[in-house]
Coordinates of C-alpha atoms in Angstrom, one line a residue:
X12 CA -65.0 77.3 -39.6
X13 CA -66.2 79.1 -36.8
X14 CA -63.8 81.1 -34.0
X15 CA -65.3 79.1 -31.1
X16 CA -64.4 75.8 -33.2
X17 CA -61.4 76.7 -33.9
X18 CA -60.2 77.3 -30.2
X19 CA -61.5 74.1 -29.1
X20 CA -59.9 72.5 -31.7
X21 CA -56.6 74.3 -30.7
X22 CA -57.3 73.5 -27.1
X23 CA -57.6 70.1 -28.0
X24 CA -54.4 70.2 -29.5
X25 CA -52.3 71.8 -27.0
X26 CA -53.7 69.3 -24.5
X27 CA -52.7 66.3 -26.9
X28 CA -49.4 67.9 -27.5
X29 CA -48.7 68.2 -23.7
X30 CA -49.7 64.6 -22.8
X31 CA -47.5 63.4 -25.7
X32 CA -45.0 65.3 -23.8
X33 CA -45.7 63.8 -20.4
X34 CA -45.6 60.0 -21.5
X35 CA -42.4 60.3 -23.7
X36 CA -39.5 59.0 -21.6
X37 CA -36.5 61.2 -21.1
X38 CA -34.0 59.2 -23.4
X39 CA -36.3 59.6 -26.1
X40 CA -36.8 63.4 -25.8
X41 CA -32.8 63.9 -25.1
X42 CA -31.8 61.5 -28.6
X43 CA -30.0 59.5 -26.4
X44 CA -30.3 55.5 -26.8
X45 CA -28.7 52.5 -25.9
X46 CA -26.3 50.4 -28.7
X47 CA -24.7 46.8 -28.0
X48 CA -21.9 45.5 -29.9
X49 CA -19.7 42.2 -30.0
X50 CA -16.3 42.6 -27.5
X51 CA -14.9 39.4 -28.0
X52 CA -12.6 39.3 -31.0
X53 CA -12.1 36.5 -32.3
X54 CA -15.5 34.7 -30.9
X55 CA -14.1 31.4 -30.0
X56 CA -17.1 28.5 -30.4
X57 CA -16.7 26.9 -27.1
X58 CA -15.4 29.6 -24.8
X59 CA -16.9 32.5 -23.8
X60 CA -18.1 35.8 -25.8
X61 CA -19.5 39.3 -24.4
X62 CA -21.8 41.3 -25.4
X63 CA -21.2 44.5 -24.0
X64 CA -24.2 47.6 -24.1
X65 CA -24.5 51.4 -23.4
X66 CA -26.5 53.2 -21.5
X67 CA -27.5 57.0 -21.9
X68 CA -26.2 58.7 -19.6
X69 CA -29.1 60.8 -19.2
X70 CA -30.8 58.8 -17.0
X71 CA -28.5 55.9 -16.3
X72 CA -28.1 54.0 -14.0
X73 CA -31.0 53.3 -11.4
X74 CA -33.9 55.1 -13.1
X75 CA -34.9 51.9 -15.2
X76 CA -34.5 48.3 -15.4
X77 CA -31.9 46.7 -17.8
X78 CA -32.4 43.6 -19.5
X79 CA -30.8 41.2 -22.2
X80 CA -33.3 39.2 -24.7
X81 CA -32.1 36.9 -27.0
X82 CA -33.4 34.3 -29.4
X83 CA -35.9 34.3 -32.3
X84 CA -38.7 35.4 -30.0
X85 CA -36.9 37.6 -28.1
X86 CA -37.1 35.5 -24.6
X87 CA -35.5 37.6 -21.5
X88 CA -32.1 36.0 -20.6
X89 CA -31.5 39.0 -17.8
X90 CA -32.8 41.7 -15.8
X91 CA -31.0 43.6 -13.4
X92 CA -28.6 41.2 -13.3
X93 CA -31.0 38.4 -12.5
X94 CA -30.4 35.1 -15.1
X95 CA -33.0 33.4 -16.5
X96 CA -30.0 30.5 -17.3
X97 CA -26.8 30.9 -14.8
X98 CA -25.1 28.5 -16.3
X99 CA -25.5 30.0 -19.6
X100 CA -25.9 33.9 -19.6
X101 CA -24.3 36.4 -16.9
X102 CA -24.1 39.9 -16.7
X103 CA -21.6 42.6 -15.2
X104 CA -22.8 46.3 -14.6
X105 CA -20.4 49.1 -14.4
X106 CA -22.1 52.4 -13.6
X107 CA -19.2 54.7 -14.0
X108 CA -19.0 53.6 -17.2
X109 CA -22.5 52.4 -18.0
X110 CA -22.0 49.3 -19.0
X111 CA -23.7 46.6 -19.1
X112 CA -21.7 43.1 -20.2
X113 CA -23.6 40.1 -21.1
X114 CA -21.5 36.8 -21.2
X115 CA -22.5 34.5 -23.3
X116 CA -20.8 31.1 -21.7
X117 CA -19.5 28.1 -24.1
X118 CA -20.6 29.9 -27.3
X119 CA -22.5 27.2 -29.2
X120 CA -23.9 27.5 -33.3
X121 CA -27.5 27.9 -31.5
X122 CA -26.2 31.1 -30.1
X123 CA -25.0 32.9 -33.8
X124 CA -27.5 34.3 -36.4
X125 CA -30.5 35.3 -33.9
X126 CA -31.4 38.6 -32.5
X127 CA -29.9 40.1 -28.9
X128 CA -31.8 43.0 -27.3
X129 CA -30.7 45.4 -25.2
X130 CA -32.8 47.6 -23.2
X131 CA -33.2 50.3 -20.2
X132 CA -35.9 51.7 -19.6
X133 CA -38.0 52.9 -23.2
X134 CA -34.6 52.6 -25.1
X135 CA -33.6 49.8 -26.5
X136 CA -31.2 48.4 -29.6
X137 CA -32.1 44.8 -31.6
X138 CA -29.3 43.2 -33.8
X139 CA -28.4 39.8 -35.6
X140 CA -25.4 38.5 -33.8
X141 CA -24.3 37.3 -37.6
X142 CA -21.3 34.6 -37.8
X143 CA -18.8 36.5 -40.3
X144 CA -15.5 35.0 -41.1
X145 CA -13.7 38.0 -40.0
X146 CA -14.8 37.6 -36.2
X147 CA -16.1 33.6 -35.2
X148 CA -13.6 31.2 -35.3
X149 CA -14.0 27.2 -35.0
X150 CA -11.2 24.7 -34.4
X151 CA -11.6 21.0 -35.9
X152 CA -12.0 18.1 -33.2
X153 CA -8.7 16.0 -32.2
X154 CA -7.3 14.0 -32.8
X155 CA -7.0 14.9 -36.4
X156 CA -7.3 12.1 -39.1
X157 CA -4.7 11.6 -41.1
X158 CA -4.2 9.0 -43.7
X159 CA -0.4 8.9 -45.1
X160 CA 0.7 5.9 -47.6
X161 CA 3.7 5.8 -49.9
X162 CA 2.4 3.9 -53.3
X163 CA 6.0 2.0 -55.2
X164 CA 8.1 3.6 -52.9
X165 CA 8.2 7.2 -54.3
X166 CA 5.2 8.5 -54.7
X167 CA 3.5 10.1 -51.5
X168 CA -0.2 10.1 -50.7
X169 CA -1.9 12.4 -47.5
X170 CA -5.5 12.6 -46.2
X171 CA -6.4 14.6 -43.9
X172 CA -9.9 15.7 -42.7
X173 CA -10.7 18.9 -40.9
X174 CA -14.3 19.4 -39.4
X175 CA -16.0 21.2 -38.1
X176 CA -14.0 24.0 -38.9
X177 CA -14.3 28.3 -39.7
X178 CA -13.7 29.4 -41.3
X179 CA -11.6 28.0 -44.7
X180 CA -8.6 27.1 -43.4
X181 CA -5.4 28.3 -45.6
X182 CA -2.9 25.3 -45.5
X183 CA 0.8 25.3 -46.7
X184 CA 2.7 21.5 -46.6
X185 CA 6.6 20.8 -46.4
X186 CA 8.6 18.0 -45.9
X187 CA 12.1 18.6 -43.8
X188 CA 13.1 22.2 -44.8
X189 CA 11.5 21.9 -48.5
X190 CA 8.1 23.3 -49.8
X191 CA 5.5 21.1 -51.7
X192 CA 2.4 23.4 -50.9
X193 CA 2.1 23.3 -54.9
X194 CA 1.1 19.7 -54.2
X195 CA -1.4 20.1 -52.0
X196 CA -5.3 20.5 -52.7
X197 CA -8.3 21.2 -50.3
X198 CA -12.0 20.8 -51.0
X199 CA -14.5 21.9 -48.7
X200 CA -18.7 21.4 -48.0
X201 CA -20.6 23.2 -45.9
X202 CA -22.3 21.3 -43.4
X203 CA -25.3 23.3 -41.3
X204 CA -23.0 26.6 -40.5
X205 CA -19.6 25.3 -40.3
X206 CA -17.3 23.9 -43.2
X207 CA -16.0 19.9 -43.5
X208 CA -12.3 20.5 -45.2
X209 CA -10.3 17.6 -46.9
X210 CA -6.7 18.3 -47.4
X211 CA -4.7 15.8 -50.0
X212 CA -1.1 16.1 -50.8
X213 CA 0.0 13.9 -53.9
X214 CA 4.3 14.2 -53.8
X215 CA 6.4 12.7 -56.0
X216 CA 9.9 12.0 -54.1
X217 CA 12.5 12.7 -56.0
X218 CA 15.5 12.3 -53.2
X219 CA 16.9 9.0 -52.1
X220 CA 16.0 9.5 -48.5
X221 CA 13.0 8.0 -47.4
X222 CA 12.9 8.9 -43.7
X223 CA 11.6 13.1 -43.7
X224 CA 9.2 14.6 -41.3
X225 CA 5.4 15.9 -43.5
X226 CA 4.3 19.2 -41.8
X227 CA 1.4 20.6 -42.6
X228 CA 0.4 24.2 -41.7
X229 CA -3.3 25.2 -41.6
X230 CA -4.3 29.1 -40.7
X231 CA -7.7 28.9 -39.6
X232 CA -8.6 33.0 -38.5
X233 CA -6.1 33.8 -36.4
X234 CA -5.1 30.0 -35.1
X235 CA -2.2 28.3 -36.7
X236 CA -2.9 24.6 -36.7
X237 CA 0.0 22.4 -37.0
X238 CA -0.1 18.3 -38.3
X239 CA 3.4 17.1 -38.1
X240 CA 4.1 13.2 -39.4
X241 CA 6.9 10.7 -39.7
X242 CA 7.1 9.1 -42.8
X243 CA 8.5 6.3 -44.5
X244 CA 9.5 4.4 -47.4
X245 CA 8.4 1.1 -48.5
X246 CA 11.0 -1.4 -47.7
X247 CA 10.2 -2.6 -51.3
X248 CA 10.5 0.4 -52.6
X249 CA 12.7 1.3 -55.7
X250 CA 13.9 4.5 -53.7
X251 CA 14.6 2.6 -50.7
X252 CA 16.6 0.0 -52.3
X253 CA 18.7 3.1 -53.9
X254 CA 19.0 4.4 -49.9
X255 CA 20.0 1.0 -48.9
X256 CA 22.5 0.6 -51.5
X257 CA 24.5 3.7 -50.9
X258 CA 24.3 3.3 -47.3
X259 CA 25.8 -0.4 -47.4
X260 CA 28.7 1.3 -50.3
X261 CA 29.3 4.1 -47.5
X262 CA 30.0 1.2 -45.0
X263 CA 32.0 -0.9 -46.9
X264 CA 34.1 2.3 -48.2
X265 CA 34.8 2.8 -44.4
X266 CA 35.8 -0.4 -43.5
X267 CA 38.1 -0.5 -46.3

């Protein structure tokens, strides 16, 4: 290769170099960037969540436009500020601290599992807003259904459904003061992204008092759901009739 070819080849170079130089934004050059992450803990389907983002502070605040995108194709939900939906997404900017929070209002299922971009300027950060267990929480629909019946008089039957709920509830039951968690069951399905739980308590009575209050304690993520019920025996029952016998003994002993 020839000197003369050579230098233009270098000059070429240099001149590529320099323009590559030119056209490469300031946050890139300084390593800088921008990184969102989840603020609301736990994420509460039907209230509101934030998203909250960084910006370098290199060149924040006023040098570039910020904007939130969400959604499978990465549609713009704001810019500067600006909404695309009010109702639906908001923002709050805090330039001492570059910040910039995006509300998500009345967090729905269609709003978990998709990408959220953040970007300023060249710089910008793409994540799956997953639904974990450790960080989304849903609560089931009241009022809660609850099926209680009491078959010969001694022998206790509960039904209760839970749904939608998340994640897996962890339920306990007593009745008065005494624990028959050991007689209760649950059995879940997943239905789309949230899970349909049936809880069913089969108790055996083996005290002569019919009349006890059935509590039953459900931990679902950091909520502690509560199904408190009144039951009864059958007047027919055999343990009744036991309870009404001693009761009409104890009266007739005081009357005596």
């Amino acid at each position: 290769m020839s000197g003369s070819l050579q230098k233009r080849l270098y000059r070429k170079l240099c001149v590529y170099l320099i323009v590559l130089h030119l056209l490469t934004p300031d946050v890139t050059v300084s390593g800088e960037g921008v990184a969102w992450s989840l603020q609301t803990n736990p994420a509460v389907f039907g209230k509101d969540i934030v998203l909250e983002c960084k910006l370098p502070s290199s060149t924040c605040c006023d040098r570039y436009t910020r904007r939130w995108l969400g959604g499978k194709n990465l549609h713009l939900l704001i810019m500067d500020g600006t909404s695309s939906e009010p109702d639906k997404y908001s923002e709050l900017f805090d330039k001492e601290t570059r910040s910039s929070k995006l509300t998500i209002h009345r967090l729905d299922s269609k709003d978990v599992n998709i990408p959220y971009q953040c970007i300023y300027g060249f710089s910008k950060d793409v994540k799956i807003l997953n639904m974990t267990e450790d960080r989304f929480e849903y609560y089931p629909v009241e009022p809660i259904y609850v099926n209680i019946t009491v078959d010969n008089g001694n022998v206790l039957q509960v039904n209760a459904a839970l749904k939608p709920v998340f994640p897996q509830p962890k339920c306990n039951a007593s009745i008065d003061e005494g624990d028959i968690s050991q007689s209760l069951r649950v059995s879940k399905i997943m239905k789309d992204l949230f899970y349909e739980v049936i809880i069913h308590i089969r108790y055996t009575f083996t005290s002569s008092i019919c009349a006890n209050l059935l509590n039953i304690t459900c931990q679902i993520g950091t909520f502690m759901l509560e199904i408190k019920r009144n039951i009864t025996c059958r007047s027919d029952s055999p343990v009744n009739g036991e309870h009404r016998n001693r009761k009409n003994m104890q009266e007739y002993s005081n009357v005596t």
